[in-house]
mmCIF file of C-alpha atoms and ligand atoms in Angstrom:
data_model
loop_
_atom_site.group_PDB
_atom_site.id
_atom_site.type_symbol
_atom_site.label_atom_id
_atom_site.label_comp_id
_atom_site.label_asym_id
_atom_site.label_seq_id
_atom_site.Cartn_x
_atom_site.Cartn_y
_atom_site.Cartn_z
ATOM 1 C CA UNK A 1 -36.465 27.945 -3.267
ATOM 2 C CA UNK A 2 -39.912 29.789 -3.028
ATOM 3 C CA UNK A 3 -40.976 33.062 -4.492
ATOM 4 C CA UNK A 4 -42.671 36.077 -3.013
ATOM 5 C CA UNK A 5 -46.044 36.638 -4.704
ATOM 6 C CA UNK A 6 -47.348 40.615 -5.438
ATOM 7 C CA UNK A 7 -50.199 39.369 -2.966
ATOM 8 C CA UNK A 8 -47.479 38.215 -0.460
ATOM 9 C CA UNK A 9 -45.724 41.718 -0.604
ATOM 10 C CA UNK A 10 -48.868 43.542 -0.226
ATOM 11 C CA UNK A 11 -49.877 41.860 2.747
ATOM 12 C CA UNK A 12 -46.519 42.692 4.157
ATOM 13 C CA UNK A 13 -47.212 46.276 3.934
ATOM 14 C CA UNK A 14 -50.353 46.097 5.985
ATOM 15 C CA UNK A 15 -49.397 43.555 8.659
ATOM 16 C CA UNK A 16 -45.638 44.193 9.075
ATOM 17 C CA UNK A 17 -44.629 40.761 8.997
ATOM 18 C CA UNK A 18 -45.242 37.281 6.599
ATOM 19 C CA UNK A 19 -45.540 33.865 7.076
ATOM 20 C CA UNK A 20 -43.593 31.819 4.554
ATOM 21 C CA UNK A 21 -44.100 28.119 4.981
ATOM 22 C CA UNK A 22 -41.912 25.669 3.436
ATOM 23 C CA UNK A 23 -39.741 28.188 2.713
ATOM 24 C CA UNK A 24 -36.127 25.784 3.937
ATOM 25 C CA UNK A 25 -36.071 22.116 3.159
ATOM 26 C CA UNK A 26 -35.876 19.499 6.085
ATOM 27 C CA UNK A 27 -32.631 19.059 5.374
ATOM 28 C CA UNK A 28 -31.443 22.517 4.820
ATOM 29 C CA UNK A 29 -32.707 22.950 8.646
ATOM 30 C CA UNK A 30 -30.974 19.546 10.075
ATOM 31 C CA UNK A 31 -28.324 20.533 8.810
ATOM 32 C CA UNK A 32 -28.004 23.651 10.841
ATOM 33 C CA UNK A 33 -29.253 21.904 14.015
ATOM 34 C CA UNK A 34 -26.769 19.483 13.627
ATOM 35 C CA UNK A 35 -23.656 22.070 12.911
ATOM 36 C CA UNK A 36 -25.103 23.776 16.097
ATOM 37 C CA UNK A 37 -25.135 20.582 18.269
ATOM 38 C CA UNK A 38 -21.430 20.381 17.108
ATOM 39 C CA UNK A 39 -20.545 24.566 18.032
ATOM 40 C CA UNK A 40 -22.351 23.587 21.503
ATOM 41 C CA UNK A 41 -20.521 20.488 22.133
ATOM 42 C CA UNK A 42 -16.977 22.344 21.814
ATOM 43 C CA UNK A 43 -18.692 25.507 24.038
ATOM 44 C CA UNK A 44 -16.882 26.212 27.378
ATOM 45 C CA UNK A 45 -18.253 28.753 29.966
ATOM 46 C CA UNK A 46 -16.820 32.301 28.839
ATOM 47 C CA UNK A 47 -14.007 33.983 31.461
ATOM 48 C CA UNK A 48 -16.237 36.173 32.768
ATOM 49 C CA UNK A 49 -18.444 33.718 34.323
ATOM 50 C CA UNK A 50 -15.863 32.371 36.297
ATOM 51 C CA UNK A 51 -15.418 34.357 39.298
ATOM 52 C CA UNK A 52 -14.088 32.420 42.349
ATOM 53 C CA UNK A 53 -14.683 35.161 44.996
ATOM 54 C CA UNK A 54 -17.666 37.472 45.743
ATOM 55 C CA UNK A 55 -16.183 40.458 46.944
ATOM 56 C CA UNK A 56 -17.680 43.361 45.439
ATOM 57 C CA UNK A 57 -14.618 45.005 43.224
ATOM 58 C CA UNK A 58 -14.472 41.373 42.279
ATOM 59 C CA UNK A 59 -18.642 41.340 40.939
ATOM 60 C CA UNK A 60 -18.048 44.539 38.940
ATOM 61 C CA UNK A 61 -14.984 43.372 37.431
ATOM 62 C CA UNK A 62 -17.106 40.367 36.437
ATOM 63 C CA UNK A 63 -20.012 43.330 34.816
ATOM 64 C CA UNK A 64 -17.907 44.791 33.110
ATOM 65 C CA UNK A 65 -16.566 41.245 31.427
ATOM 66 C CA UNK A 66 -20.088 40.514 30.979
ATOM 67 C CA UNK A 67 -20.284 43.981 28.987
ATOM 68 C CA UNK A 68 -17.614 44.026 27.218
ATOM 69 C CA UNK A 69 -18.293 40.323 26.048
ATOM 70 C CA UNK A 70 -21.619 41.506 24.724
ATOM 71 C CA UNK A 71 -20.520 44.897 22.954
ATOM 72 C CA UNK A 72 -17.608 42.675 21.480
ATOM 73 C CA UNK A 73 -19.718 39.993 20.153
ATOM 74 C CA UNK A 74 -20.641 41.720 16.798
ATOM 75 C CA UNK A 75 -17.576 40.145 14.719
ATOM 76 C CA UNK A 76 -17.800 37.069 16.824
ATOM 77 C CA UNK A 77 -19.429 33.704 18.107
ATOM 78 C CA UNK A 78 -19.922 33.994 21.290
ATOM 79 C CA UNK A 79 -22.728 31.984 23.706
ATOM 80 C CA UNK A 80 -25.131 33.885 25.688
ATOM 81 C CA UNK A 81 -26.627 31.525 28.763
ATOM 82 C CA UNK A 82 -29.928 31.499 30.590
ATOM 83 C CA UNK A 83 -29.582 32.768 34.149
ATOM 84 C CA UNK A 84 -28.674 30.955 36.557
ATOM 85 C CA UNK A 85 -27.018 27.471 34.362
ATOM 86 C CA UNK A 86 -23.538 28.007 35.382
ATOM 87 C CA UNK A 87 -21.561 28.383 38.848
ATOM 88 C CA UNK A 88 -19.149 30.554 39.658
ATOM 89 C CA UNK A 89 -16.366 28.620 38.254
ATOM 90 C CA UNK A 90 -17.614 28.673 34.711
ATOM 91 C CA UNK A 91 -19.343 24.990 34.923
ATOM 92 C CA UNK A 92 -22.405 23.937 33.521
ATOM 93 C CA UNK A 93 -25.010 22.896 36.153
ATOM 94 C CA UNK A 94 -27.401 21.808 33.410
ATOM 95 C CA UNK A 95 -26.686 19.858 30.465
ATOM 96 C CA UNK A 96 -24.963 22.565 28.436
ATOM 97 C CA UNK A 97 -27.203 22.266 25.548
ATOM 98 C CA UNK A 98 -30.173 23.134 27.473
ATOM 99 C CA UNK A 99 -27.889 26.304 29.179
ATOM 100 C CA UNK A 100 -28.199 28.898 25.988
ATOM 101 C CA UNK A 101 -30.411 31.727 25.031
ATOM 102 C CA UNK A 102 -28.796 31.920 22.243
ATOM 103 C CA UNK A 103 -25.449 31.854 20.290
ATOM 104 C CA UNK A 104 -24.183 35.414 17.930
ATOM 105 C CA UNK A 105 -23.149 37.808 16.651
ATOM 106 C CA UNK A 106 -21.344 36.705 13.612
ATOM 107 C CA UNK A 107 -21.862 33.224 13.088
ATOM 108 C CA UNK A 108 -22.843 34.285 9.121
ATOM 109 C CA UNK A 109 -19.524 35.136 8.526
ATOM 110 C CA UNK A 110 -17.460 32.410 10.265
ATOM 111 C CA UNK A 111 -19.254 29.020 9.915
ATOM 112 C CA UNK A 112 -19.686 27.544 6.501
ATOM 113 C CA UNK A 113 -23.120 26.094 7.065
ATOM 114 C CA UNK A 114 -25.080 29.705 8.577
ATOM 115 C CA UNK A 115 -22.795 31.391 6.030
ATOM 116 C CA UNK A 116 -24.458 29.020 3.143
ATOM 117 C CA UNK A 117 -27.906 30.285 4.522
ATOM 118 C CA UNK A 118 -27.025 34.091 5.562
ATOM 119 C CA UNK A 119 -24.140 35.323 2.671
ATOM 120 C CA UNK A 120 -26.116 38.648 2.863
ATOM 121 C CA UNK A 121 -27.005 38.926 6.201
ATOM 122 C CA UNK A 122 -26.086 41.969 8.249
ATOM 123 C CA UNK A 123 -26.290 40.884 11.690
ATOM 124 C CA UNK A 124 -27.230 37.681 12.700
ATOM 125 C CA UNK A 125 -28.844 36.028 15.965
ATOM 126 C CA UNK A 126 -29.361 32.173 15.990
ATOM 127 C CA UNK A 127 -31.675 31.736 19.169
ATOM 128 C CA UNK A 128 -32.042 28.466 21.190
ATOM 129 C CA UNK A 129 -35.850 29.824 22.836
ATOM 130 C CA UNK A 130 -37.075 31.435 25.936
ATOM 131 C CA UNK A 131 -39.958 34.408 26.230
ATOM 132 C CA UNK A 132 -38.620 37.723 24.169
ATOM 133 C CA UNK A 133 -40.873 40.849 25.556
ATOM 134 C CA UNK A 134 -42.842 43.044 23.492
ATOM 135 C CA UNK A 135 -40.414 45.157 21.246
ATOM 136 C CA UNK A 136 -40.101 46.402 18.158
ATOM 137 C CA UNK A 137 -36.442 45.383 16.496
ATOM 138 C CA UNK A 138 -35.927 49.232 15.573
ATOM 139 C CA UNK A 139 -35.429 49.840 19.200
ATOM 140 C CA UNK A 140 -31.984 48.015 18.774
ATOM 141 C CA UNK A 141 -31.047 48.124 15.835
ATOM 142 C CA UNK A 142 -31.647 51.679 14.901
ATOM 143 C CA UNK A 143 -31.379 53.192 11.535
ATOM 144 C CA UNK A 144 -31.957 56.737 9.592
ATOM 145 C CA UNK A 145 -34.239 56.980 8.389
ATOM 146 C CA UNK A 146 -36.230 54.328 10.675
ATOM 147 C CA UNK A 147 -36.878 50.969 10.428
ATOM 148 C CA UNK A 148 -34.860 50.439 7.361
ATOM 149 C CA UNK A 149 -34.368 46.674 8.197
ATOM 150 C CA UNK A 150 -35.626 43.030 8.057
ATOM 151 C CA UNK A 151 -35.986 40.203 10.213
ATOM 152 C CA UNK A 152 -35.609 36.711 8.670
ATOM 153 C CA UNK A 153 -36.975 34.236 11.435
ATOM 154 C CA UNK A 154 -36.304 30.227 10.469
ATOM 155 C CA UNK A 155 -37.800 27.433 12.138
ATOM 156 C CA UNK A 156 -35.800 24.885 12.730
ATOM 157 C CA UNK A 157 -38.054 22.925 14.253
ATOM 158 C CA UNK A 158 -41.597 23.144 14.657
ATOM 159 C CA UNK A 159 -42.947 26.553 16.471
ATOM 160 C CA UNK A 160 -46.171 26.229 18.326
ATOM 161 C CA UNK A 161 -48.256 27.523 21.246
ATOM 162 C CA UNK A 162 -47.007 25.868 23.553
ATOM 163 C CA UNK A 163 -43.019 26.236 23.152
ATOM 164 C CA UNK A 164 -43.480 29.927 22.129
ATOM 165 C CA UNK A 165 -44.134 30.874 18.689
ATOM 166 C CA UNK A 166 -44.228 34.630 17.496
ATOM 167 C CA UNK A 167 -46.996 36.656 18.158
ATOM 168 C CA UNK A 168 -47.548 39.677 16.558
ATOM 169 C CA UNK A 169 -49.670 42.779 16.759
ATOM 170 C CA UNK A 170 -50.475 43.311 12.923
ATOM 171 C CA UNK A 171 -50.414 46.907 11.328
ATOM 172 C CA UNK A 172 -48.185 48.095 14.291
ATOM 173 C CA UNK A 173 -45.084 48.921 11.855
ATOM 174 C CA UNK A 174 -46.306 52.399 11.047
ATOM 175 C CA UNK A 175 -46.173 54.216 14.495
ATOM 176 C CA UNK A 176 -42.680 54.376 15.018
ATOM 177 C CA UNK A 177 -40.928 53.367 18.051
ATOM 178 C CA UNK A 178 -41.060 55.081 21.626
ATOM 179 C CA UNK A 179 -37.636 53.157 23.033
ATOM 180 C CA UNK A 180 -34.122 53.279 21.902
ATOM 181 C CA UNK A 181 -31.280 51.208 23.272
ATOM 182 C CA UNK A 182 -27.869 52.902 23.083
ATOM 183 C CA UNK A 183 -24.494 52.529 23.975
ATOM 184 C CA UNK A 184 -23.992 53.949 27.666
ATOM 185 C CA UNK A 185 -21.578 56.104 28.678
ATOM 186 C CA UNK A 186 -17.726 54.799 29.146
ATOM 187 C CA UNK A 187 -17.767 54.033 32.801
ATOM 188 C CA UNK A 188 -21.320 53.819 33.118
ATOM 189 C CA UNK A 189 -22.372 50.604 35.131
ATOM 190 C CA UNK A 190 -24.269 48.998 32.183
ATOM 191 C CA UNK A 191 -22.886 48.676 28.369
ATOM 192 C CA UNK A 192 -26.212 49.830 27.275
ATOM 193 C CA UNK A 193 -29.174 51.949 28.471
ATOM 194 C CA UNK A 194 -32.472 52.712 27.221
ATOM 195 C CA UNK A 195 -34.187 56.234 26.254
ATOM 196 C CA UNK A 196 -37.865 56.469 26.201
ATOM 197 C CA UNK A 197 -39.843 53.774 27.005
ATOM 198 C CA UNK A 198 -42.134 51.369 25.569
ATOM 199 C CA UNK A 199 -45.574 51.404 25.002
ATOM 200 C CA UNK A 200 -48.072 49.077 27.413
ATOM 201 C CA UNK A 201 -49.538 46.861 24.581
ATOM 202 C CA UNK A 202 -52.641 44.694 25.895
ATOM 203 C CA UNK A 203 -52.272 40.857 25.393
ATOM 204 C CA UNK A 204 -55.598 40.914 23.517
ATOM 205 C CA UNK A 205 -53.871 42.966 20.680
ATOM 206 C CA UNK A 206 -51.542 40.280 19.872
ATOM 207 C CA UNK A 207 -52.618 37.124 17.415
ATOM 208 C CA UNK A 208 -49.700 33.347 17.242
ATOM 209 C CA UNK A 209 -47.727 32.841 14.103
ATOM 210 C CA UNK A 210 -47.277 29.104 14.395
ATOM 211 C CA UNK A 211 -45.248 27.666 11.817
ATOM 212 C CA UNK A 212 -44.016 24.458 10.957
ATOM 213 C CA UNK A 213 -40.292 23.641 10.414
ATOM 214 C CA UNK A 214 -38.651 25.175 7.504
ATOM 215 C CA UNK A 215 -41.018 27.981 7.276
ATOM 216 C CA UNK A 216 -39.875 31.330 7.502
ATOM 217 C CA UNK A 217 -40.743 34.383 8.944
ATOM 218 C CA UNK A 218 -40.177 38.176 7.617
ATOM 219 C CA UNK A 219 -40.564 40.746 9.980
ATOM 220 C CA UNK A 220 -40.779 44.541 9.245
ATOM 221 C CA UNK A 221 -38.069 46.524 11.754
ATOM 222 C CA UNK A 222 -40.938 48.688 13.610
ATOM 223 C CA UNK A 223 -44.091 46.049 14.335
ATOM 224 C CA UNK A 224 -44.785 44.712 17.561
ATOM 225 C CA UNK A 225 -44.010 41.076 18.133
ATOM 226 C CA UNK A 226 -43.243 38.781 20.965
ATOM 227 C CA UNK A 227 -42.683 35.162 22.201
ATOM 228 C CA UNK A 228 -43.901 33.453 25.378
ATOM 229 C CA UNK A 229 -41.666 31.297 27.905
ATOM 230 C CA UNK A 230 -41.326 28.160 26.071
ATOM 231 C CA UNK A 231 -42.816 25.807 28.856
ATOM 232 C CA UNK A 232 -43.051 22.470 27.319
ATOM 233 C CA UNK A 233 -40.812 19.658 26.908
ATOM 234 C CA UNK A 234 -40.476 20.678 23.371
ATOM 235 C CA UNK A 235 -37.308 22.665 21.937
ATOM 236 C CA UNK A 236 -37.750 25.759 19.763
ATOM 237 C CA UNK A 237 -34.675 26.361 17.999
ATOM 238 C CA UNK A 238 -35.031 29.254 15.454
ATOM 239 C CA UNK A 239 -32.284 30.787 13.294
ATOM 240 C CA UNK A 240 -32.707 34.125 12.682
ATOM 241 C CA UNK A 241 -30.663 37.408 11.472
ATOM 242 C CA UNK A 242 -30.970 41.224 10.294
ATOM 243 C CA UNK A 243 -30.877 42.628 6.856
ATOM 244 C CA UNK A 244 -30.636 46.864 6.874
ATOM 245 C CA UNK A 245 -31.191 48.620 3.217
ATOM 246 C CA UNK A 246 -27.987 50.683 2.571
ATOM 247 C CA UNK A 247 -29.087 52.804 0.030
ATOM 248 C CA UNK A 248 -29.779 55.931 1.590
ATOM 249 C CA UNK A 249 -29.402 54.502 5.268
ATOM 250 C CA UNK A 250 -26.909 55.289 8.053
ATOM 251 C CA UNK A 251 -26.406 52.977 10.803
ATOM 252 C CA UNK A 252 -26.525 54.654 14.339
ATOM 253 C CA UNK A 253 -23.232 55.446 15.892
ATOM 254 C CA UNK A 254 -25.035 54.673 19.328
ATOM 255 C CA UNK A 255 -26.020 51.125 18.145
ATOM 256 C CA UNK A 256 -24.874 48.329 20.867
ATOM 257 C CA UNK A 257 -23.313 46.409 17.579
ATOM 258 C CA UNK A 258 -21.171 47.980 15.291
ATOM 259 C CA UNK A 259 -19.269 46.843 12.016
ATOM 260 C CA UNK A 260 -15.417 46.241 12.545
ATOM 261 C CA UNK A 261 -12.477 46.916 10.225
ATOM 262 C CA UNK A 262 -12.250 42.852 10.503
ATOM 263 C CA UNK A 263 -15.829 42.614 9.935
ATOM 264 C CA UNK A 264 -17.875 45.179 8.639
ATOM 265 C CA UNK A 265 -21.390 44.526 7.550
ATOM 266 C CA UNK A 266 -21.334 42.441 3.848
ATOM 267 C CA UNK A 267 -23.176 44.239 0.998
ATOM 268 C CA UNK A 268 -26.266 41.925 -0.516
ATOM 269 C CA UNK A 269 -25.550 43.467 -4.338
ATOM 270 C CA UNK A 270 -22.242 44.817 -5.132
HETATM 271 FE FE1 LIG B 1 -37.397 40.943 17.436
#
């Protein structure tokens, strides 16, 4: 296991984010592919996905499944799919490993192998790839006071150029955020909706964290970061998950995931 140097720290606090190579062994991150090539294999289309008719009543019965699957997820696996990889019957039209954004919420607390790596994690996100858009993670996962959580990001496999590394725009932790995503209304027509909006960021402003397999990424809960469309033949499969300091913190109410009386968040010290 690898220690954080003073240096390390300090240049946390000025870039919002750190680059930790060779942080996981080889193994420690085969091992996770491979317990994800087994969740995937038993994966089946979700109900909501199968709708056999088009009629409109029908389409916003199938919304609000798609909603409720997503505000339910927290003390769950579930699989969230790329658009467009399944018909209207639920089946794959792709092989299915190549149909998933990504697989969450709760994967930390329910599978021995991500529970090994995460035992303190408070929410948890294993992605598969694909382009994430400019954000800052305080905009969904909001805290008081602000920003009062960390992003672990783990390469699982090499994460380059080409099949989207992070990119980050350094020193942008300290201006707080301009966008909040909150729980909608009951009855609104989306589970979630956004107040404010974000910032126009110029390309130029951004600078590539590639990092080899293993290495891991910390990233502060307010600084800019991306990643691009992963266009190459290459997969990108990243493991990453939320840690929120509870001293002194409150979780928002209006957050889109919120701890369960099955589930609620584990404590790092006791
Ligand atoms: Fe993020």
């Amino acid at each position: 296991m690898a220690f954080v140097t003073q240096d390390q720290i300090q240049k946390f606090h000025e870039d919002g984010f750190l680059l930790l190579e060779h942080f996981f062994t080889a193994e420690e991150c085969e091992s996770m592919r491979r317990q994800m090539q087994h969740i995937v294999a038993g994966m089946e289309g979700p109900p909501h996905c199968r709708t056999e008719f088009s009629t409109r009543p029908e389409e916003q019965l199938q919304a609000q499944g798609s909603s409720d699957y997503f505000l339910t997820s927290g003390d769950k696996i579930r699989f969230f799919f790329e658009k467009g990889v399944l018909d209207e019957r639920g089946n794959f039209l792709i092989p299915k490993e190549k149909s998933l954004s990504k697989i969450g919420h709760a994967l930390h607390a329910y599978d021995p192998v991500f529970k090994q790596i995460t035992h303190s994690s408070k929410v948890q996100q294993p992605r598969i790839g694909g382009e994430v858009t400019p954000h800052q993670d305080a905009t969904f996962l909001h805290t008081e006071p602000l920003g009062r959580i960390l992003g672990f990001w783990i390469a699982l496999e090499d994460a380059t150029l080409e099949n989207g590394c992070l990119w980050f725009i350094p020193g942008s932790h300290t201006s707080g955020i301009t966008r909040r995503m909150v729980r909608a209304a009951s009855g609104a027509s989306t589970c979630v909706e956004f107040v404010g909006s974000e910032r126009v960021y110029e390309d130029s402003q951004f600078i590539p964290l590639p990092i080899s397999k293993g290495g891991l990424i910390l990233i502060h809960g307010e600084v800019v970061h991306k990643s691009e469309q992963n266009c190459s033949e290459s997969s990108r499969h990243v493991f990453t998950f939320h840690v929120m300091e509870a001293k002194d913190t409150s979780w928002s109410k209006e957050n889109w995931l919120q701890p369960t009386p099955e589930l609620p968040f584990p404590s790092l010290y006791t």
